[in-house]
XYZ file of C-alpha atoms in Angstrom:
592
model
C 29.542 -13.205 18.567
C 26.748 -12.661 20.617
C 22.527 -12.262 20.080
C 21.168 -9.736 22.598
C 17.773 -10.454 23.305
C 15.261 -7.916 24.714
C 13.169 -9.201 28.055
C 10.133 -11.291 27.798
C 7.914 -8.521 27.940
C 8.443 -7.222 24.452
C 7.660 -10.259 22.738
C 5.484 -10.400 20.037
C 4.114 -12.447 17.373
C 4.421 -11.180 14.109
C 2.664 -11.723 10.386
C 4.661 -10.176 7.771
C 3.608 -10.822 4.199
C 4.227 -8.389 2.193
C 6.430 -7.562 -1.894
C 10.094 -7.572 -1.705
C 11.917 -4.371 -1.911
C 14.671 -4.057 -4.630
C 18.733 -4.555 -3.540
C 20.215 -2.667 -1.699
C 23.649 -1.138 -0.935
C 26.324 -3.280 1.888
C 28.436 -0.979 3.766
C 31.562 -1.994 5.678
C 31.647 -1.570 9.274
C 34.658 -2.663 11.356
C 34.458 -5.285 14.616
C 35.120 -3.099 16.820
C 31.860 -1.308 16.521
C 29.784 -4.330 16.944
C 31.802 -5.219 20.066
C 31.064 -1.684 21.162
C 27.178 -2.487 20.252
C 27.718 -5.751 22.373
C 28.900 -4.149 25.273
C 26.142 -1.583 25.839
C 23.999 -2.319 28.866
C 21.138 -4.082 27.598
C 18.397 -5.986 29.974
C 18.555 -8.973 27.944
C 19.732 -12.292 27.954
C 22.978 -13.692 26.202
C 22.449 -16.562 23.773
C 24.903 -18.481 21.506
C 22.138 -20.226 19.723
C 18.731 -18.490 18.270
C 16.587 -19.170 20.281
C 13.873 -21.984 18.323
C 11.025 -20.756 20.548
C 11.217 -17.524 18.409
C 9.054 -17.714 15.262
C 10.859 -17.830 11.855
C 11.465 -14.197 10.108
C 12.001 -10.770 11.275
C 10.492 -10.555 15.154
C 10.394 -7.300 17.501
C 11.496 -10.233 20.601
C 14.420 -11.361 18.078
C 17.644 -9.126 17.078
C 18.714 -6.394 19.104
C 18.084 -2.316 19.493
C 20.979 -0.452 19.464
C 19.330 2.202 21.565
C 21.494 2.160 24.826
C 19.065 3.568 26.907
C 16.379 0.747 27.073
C 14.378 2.528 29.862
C 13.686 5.252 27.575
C 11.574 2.677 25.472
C 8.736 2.033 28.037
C 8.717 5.837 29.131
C 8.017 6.509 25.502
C 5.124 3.417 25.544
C 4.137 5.344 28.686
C 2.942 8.509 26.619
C -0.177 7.494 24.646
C 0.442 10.559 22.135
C 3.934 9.455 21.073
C 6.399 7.098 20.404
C 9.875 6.890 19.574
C 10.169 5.209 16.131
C 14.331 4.499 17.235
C 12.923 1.955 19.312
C 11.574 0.068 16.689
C 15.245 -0.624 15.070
C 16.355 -3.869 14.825
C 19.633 -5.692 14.108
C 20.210 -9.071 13.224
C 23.492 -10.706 12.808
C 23.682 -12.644 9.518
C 26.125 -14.599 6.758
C 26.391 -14.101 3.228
C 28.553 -15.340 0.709
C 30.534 -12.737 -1.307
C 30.915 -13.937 -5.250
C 30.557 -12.152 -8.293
C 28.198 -10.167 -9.839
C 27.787 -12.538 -13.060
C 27.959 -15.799 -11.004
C 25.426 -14.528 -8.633
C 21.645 -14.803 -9.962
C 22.416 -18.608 -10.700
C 23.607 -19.547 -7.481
C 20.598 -17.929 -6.252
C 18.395 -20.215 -7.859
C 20.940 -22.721 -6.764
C 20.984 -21.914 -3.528
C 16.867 -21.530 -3.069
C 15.731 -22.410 0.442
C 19.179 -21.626 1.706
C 18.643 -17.774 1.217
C 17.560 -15.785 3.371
C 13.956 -16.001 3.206
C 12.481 -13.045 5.132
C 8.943 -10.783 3.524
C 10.287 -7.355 1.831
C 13.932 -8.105 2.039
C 15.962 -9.177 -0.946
C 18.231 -11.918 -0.514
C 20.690 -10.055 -3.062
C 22.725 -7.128 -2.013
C 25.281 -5.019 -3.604
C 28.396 -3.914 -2.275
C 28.969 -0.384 -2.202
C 31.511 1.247 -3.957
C 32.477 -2.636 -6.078
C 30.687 -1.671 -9.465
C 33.160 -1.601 -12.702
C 31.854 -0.488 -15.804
C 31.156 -3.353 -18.378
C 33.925 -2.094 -20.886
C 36.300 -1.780 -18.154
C 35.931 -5.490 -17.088
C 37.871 -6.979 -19.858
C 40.914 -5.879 -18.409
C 40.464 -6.908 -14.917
C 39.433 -10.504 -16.026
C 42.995 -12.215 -15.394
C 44.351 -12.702 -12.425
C 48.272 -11.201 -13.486
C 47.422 -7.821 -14.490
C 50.273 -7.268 -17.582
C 51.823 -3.818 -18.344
C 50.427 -3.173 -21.644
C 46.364 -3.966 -20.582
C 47.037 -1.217 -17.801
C 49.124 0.753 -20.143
C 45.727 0.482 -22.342
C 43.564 0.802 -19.484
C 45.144 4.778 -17.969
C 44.842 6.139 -22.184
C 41.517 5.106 -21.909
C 40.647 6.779 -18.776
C 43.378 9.699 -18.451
C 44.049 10.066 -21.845
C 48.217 9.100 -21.410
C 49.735 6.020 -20.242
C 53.390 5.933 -18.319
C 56.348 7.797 -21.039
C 53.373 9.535 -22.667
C 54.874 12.881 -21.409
C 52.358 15.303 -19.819
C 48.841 15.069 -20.013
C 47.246 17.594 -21.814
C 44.055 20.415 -20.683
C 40.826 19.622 -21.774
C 40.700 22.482 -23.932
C 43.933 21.752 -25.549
C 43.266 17.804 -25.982
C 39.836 19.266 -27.764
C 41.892 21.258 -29.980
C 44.375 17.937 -30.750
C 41.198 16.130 -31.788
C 40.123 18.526 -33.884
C 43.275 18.647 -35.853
C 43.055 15.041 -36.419
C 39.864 14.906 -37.657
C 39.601 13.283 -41.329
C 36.967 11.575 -43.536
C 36.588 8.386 -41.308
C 35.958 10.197 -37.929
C 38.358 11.030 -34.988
C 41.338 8.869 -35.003
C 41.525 6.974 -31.846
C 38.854 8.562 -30.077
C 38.825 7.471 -26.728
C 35.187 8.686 -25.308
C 32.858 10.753 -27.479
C 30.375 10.346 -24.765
C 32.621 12.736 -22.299
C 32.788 15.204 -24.403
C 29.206 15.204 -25.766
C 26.685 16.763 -23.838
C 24.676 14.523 -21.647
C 20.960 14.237 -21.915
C 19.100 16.208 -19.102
C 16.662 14.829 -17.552
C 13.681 16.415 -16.555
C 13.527 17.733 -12.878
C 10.061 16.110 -11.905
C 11.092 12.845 -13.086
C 14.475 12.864 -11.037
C 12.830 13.651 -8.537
C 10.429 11.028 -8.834
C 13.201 8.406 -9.167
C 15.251 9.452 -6.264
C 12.359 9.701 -3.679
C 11.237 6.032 -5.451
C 14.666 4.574 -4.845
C 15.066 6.434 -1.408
C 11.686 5.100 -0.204
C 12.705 1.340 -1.843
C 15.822 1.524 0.355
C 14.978 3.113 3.857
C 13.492 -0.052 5.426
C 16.390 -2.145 6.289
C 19.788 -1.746 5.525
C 22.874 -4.434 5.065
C 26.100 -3.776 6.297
C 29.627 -5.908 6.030
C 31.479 -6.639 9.257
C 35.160 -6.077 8.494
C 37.734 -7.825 11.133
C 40.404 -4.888 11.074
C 42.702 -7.225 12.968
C 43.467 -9.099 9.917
C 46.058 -7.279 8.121
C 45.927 -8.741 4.924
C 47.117 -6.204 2.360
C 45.037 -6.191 -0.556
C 46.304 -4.972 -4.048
C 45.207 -1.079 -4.868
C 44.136 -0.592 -7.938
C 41.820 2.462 -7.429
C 44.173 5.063 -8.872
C 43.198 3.018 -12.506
C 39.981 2.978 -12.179
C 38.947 6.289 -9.903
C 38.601 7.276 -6.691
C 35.386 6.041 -6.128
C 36.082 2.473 -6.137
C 37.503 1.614 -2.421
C 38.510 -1.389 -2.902
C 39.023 -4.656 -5.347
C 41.414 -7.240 -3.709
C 41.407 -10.318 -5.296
C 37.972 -9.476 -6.885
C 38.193 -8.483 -10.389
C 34.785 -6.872 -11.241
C 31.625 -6.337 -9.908
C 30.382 -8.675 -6.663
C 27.240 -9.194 -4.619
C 26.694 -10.706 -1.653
C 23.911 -13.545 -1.249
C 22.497 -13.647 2.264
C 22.535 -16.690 4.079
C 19.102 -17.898 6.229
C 19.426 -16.832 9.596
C 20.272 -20.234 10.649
C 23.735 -20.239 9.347
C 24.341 -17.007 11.285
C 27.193 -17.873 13.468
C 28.310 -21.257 11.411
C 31.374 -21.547 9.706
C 31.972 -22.588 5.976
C 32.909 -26.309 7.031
C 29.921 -26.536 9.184
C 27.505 -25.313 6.233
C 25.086 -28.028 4.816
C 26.727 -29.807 1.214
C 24.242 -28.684 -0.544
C 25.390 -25.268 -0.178
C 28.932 -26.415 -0.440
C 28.259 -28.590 -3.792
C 26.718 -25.529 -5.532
C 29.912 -23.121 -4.442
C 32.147 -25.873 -5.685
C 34.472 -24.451 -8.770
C 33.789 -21.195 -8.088
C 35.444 -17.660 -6.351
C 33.529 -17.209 -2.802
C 34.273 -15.787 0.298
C 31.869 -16.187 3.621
C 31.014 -13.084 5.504
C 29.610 -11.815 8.151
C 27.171 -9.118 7.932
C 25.000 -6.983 9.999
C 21.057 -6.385 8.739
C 19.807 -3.658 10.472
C 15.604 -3.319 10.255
C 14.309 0.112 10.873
C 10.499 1.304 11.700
C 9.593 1.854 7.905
C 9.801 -2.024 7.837
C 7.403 -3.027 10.254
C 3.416 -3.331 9.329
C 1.052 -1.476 11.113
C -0.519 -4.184 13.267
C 3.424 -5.561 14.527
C 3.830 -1.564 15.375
C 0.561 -1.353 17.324
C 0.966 -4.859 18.730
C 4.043 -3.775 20.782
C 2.569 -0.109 21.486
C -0.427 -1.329 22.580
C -1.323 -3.101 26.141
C -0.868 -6.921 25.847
C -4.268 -9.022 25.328
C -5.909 -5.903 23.930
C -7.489 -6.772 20.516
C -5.391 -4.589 17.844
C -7.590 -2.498 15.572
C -6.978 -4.112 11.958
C -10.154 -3.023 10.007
C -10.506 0.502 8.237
C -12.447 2.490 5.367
C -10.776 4.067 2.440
C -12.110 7.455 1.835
C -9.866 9.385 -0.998
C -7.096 10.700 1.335
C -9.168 9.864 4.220
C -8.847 6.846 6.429
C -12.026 6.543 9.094
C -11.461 4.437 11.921
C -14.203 2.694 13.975
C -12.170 2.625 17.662
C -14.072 0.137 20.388
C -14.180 1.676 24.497
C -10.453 0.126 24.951
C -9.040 2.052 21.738
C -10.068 5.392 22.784
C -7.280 5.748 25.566
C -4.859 4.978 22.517
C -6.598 6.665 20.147
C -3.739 9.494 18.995
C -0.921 6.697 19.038
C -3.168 4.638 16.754
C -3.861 7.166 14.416
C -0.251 8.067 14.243
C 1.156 4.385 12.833
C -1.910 3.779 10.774
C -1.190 7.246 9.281
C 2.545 6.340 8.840
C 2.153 2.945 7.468
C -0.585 4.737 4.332
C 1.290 7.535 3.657
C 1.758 9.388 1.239
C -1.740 8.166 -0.499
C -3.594 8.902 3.042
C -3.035 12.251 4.499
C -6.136 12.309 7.300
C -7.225 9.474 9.918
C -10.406 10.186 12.004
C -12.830 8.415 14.490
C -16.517 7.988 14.183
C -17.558 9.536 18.056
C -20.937 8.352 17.775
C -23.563 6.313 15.662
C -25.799 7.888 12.906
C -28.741 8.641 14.056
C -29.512 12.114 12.584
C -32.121 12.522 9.268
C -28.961 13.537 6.666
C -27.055 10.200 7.535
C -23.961 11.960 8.399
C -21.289 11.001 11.042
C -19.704 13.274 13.780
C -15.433 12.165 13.118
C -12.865 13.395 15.155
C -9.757 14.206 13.392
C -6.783 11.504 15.140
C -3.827 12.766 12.577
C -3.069 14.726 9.898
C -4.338 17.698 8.306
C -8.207 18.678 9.042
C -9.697 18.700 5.535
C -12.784 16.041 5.094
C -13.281 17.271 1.508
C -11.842 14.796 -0.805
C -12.211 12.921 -4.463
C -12.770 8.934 -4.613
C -11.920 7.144 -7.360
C -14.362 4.073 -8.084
C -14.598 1.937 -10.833
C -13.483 4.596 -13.231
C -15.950 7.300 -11.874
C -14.622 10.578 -10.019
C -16.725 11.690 -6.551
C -16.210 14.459 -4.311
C -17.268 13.952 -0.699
C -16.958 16.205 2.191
C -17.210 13.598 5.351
C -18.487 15.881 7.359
C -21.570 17.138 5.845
C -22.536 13.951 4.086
C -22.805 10.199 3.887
C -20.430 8.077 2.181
C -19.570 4.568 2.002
C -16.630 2.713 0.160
C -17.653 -0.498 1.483
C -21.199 -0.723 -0.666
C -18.701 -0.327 -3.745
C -19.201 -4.330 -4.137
C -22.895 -4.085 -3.781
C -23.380 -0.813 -6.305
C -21.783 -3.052 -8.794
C -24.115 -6.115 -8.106
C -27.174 -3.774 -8.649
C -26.407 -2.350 -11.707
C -26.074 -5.760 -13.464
C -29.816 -5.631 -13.128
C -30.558 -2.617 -14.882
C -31.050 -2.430 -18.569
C -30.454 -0.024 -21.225
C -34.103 0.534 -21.160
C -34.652 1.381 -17.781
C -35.704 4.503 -16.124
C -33.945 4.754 -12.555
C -35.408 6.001 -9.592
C -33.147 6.816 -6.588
C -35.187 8.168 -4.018
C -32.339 8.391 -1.267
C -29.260 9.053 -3.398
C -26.780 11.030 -1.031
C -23.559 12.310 -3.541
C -24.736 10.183 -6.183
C -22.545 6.990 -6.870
C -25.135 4.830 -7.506
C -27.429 7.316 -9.654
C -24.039 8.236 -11.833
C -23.030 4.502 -12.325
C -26.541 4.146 -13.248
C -26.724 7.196 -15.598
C -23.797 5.438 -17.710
C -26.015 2.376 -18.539
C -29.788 3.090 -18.462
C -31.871 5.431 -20.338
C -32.662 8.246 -17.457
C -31.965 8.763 -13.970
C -33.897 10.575 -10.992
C -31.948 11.321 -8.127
C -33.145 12.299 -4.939
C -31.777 13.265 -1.376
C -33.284 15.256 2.039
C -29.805 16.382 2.419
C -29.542 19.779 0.681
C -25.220 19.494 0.802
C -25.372 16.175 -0.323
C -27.490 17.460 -3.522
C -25.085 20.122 -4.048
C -22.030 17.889 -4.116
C -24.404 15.359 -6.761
C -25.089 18.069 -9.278
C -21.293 18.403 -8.733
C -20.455 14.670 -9.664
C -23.057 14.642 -12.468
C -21.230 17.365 -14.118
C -17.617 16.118 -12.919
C -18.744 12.870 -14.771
C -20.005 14.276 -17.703
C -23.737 13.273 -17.104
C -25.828 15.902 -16.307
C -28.262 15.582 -19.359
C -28.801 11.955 -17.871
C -29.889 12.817 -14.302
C -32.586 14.953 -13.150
C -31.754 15.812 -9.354
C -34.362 16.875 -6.714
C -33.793 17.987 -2.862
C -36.943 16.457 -1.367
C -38.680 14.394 1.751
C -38.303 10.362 -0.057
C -42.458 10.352 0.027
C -43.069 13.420 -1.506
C -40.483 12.324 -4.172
C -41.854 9.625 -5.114
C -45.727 10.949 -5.180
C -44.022 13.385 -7.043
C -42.103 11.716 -9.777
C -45.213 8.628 -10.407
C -47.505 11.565 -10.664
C -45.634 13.394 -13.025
C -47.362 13.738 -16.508
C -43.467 14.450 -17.991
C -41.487 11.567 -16.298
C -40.783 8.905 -18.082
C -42.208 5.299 -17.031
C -40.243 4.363 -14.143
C -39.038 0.718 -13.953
C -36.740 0.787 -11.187
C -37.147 2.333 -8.087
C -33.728 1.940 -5.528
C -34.168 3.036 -1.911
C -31.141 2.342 -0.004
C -31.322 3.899 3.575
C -31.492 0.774 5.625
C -32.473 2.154 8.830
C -35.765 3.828 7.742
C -36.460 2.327 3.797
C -39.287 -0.053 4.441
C -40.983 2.300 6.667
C -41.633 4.842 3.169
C -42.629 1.815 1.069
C -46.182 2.737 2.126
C -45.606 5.737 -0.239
C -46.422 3.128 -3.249
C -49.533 2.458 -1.817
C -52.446 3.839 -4.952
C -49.958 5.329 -6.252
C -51.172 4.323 -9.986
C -55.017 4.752 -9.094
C -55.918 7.676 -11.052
C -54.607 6.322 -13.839
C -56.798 4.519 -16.979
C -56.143 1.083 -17.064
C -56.031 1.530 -20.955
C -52.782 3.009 -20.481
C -51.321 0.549 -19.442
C -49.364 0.149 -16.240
C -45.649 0.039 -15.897
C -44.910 -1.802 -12.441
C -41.116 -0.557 -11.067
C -39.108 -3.084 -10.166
C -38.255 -1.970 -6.164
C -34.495 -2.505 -4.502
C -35.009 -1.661 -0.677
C -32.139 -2.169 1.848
C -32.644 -2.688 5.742
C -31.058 -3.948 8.998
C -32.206 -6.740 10.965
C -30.567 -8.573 13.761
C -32.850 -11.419 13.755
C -32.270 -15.310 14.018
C -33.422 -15.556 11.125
C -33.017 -11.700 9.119
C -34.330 -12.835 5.711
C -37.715 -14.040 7.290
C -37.684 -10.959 9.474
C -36.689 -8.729 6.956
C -39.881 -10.146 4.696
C -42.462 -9.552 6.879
C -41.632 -5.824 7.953
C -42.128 -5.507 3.994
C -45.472 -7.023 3.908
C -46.468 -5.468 6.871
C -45.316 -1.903 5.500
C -47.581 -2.702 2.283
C -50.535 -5.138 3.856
C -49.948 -7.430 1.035
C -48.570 -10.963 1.446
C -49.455 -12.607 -2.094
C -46.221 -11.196 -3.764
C -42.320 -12.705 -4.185
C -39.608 -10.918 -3.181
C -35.956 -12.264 -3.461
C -33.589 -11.377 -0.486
C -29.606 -10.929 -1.210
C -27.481 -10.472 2.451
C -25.352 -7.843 1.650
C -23.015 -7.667 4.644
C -22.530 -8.170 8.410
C -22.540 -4.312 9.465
C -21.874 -5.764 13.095
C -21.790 -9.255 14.916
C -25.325 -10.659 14.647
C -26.404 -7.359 12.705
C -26.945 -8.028 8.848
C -27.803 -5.395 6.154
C -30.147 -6.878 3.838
C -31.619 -5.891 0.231
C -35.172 -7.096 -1.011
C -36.510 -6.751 -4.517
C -39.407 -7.522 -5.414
C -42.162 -5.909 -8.574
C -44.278 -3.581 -7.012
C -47.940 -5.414 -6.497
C -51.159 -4.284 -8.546
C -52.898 -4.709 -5.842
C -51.160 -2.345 -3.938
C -50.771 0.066 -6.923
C -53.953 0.913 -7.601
C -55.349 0.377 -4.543
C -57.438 3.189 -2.459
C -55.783 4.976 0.560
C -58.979 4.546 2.896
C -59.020 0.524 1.680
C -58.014 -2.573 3.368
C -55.774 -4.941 1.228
């Protein structure tokens, strides 16, 4: 037996962590198709050994493809639209030790760090075609199979045993039971559930189960090498227990095979460690050789694009959620790639993602929005987000969204009160005004962008809390004249103004913004949240003193919280701080 490695040039490191799939079904191939697979003309090296340069686990540079054409593989890495996923298909030549199905869940515990030990596969597999009914097992238990358990056995199944005379219709055998019917039942019965009618089940849900076990079962697949050169003639016994069964042998009942670590791949039961040999000891084994074949539903994303992509180029890891929506952030050295990247990250997220697209360029318009180019799947940028319990609808391509300031809306609520009035001058769709709207007292919401305050009235009503939000489509200064000034607005108490490019350039907006009001009143000063970038040494400090500088006052505190590196040596940052009195009621024409 051989291990047909591909050249140097494919080899690549892999990380696979990832849940376990459930077992899967072993089919029996015979020798003389892996010889045939052995013979193809592969540029690879032959190996009796694995090779212990290789890392441990399921590698694209371990195994071989059975594709027999191995040219066709770097023409297809050639084309930066496409790929052939048949190239990704791996097999891997593996033992496994055949016992039965009741013995076999506590020799895998048994056996633990002798199984195979690979991320997604299950070291468990069934045998195709070996599962007996429970009820059935009973008479399959001893090893000389008597004339009056089989005799048993075919009126349980057929309905007549051998000297029975001729078996009769269904109809007719209906009518028989029927005539024997008295007041303790049907006299020797054989299967009431036959002739009942079975439950249906409902067509969504079978649906659901078979595309849940097909999906489960697509990745890899195991298969039993058969030697057909050893003509050992096995007992058939399928005629008494259906056609379906192929084979039993000198199993009697259900078996499974445990798969051996890939180490023990070409060893023989004598050379196997004594451990293994200790916990077999006593019981009905056989050693086999199987053939695990690993297609390109398997692999992760990053060990796809690592062997796609050109070697020492930095493989794009990092995306944002959006609903259906995945947006990629490509560097310069993506963008020649930029279709075959789109394709496996779309693969690897389906069905929940249906779209991938690009940012082109940076924001730099008034509305905040970004110019995306669709990579893969369908066009649509209008989709719903899900966070924290709350339903959004964003269209990506008319307004500003971002799933990565989910952390910091959270944060920000925890210092609102049920008390508080809420002032959002720069709101966009709304999340943070509707999370706020479920907690505090009252809400104003505010945003330049007039489809961005179409699809917020949308969410406030989606979320049931329209009453609680008062929405407004202005410039942020005019807003928040606007909304201080109002005799009918509530006393605000916390103002939120998260655009972090422009924010602490409109905090001179708060400047006398309480001077024509009586000081018998009584003045409420807002608490104020605003957000900014700096790519300072030292961004807190920096950060600070474009505040003061935006409202000439330095006698005040304000508490800094780093939110997030946006980019390398780029931090976004938010300040709060109470508004000043000073600055409140101070004269436009003055000098603080």
């Amino acid at each position: 037996m051989f291990i047909l490695r591909p050249s140097p040039s494919l080899s690549i490191p892999l990380s696979p962590l990832f849940k376990p799939c459930t077992v899967v079904s072993v089919r029996r191939i015979s020798v003389a198709s892996i010889r045939r697979i052995a013979a193809a003309p592969v540029a690879a090296s032959i190996s009796i050994t694995l090779d212990e340069t290789l890392p441990y686990g399921p590698s694209l540079s371990k195994g071989h493809n059975p594709s027999t054409n191995p040219n066709s593989s770097q023409s297809q890495q050639d084309d930066q639209n496409s790929f052939n996923e048949n190239h990704f298909t791996r097999i891997f030549n593996i033992s496994a030790i055949r016992v039965n199905a009741d013995r076999c869940y506590a020799l895998e515990s048994q056996l633990r760090g002798h199984l195979l030990n690979w991320p997604r596969i299950r070291n468990i597999a069934r045998v195709s075609g070996d599962e007996i009914d429970a009820e059935l097992q009973k008479y399959l238990n001893s090893s000389d199979v008597e004339i009056e358990p089989l005799d048993s056995l075919n009126r349980r199944i057929y309905g007549k045993a051998e000297g029975d005379g001729e078996r009769l219709n269904p109809v007719l055998y209906r009518e028989k039971l029927v005539k024997t019917f008295n007041s303790r039942g049907y006299e020797k019965f054989r299967n009431l559930a036959r002739l009942s009618r079975p439950k249906r089940k409902s067509k969504a849900k079978t649906e659901t189960e078979e595309g849940r076990d097909g999906k489960r079962n697509e990745c890899y697949l195991v298969e039993e090498v058969v030697d057909e050169e050893s003509g050992d003639e096995k007992e058939d016994l399928s005629g008494l227990i259906g056609d379906s069964v192929c084979r039993l042998g000198k199993w009697k009942g259900s078996t499974r095979l445990l798969l051996l670590d890939e180490r023990y791949a070409y060893k023989s039961f004598d050379e196997l460690p004594e451990a293994i040999k200790a916990c077999l000891k006593g019981s009905v084994f056989e050693l086999v050789r199987c053939k695990l074949t690993v297609f390109y539903s398997y692999w992760q994303m990053n060990e796809v694009l690592e062997a796609l992509l050109p070697e020492h180029m930095i493989v794009p890891s990092s995306f944002e959620t959006v609903g259906h929506i995945i947006h990629l952030n490509l560097r310069d050295e993506h963008l020649p790639y930029k279709n075959l990247i789109a394709k496996v990250v779309l693969d690897k997220n389906k069905p929940k993602i249906q779209t991938v697209v690009n940012k082109i360029d940076a924001i730099d318009n008034e509305f905040r929005t970004m110019l995306l180019e669709v990579l893969a799947g369908n066009h649509s940028l209008v989709t719903r987000v899900v966070e924290n319990g709350l339903h959004f609808h964003v269209d990506l391509a008319s307004v500003y969204w971002s799933s990565k300031l989910a952390t910091e809306r959270q944060r920000l609520l925890t210092c609102f009160t049920r008390s508080d009035v809420v002032c959002d001058v720069f709101a966009g769709v709304g999340p943070l005004a509707v999370f706020a709207a479920k907690k505090v007292k009252y809400v104003y919401a505010n945003d330049l962008n007039p489809h961005a305050v179409d699809y917020m009235q949308r969410n406030c009503v989606l979320n049931k809390l329209e009453r609680k939000i008062e929405v407004f489509n202005m410039d942020g200064r005019r807003f928040i004249d606007a909304v201080f000034k109002s005799q009918s607005s509530r006393p605000i108490t916390q103002v939120v103004m998260n655009l972090p490019k422009d924010a602490a350039e409109y905090l001179d907006a708060f400047k006398g913004i309480f001077r024509d009001v009586e000081r018998s009143e009584g003045l409420t000063l807002p608490m104020i949240h605003v957000y900014g970038f700096s790519k300072a040494e030292d961004p807190e400090f920096d950060f600070h003193e474009r505040i003061r500088i935006a409202l000439s006052e330095v006698a005040f505190e304000v508490k800094m919280h780093k939110v997030r590196l946006v980019a390398p040596g780029k931090w976004m940052l938010c300040a709060s701080f109470v508004l000043p009195e000073r600055v409140a009621l101070a004269n436009p024409i003055s000098e603080l």
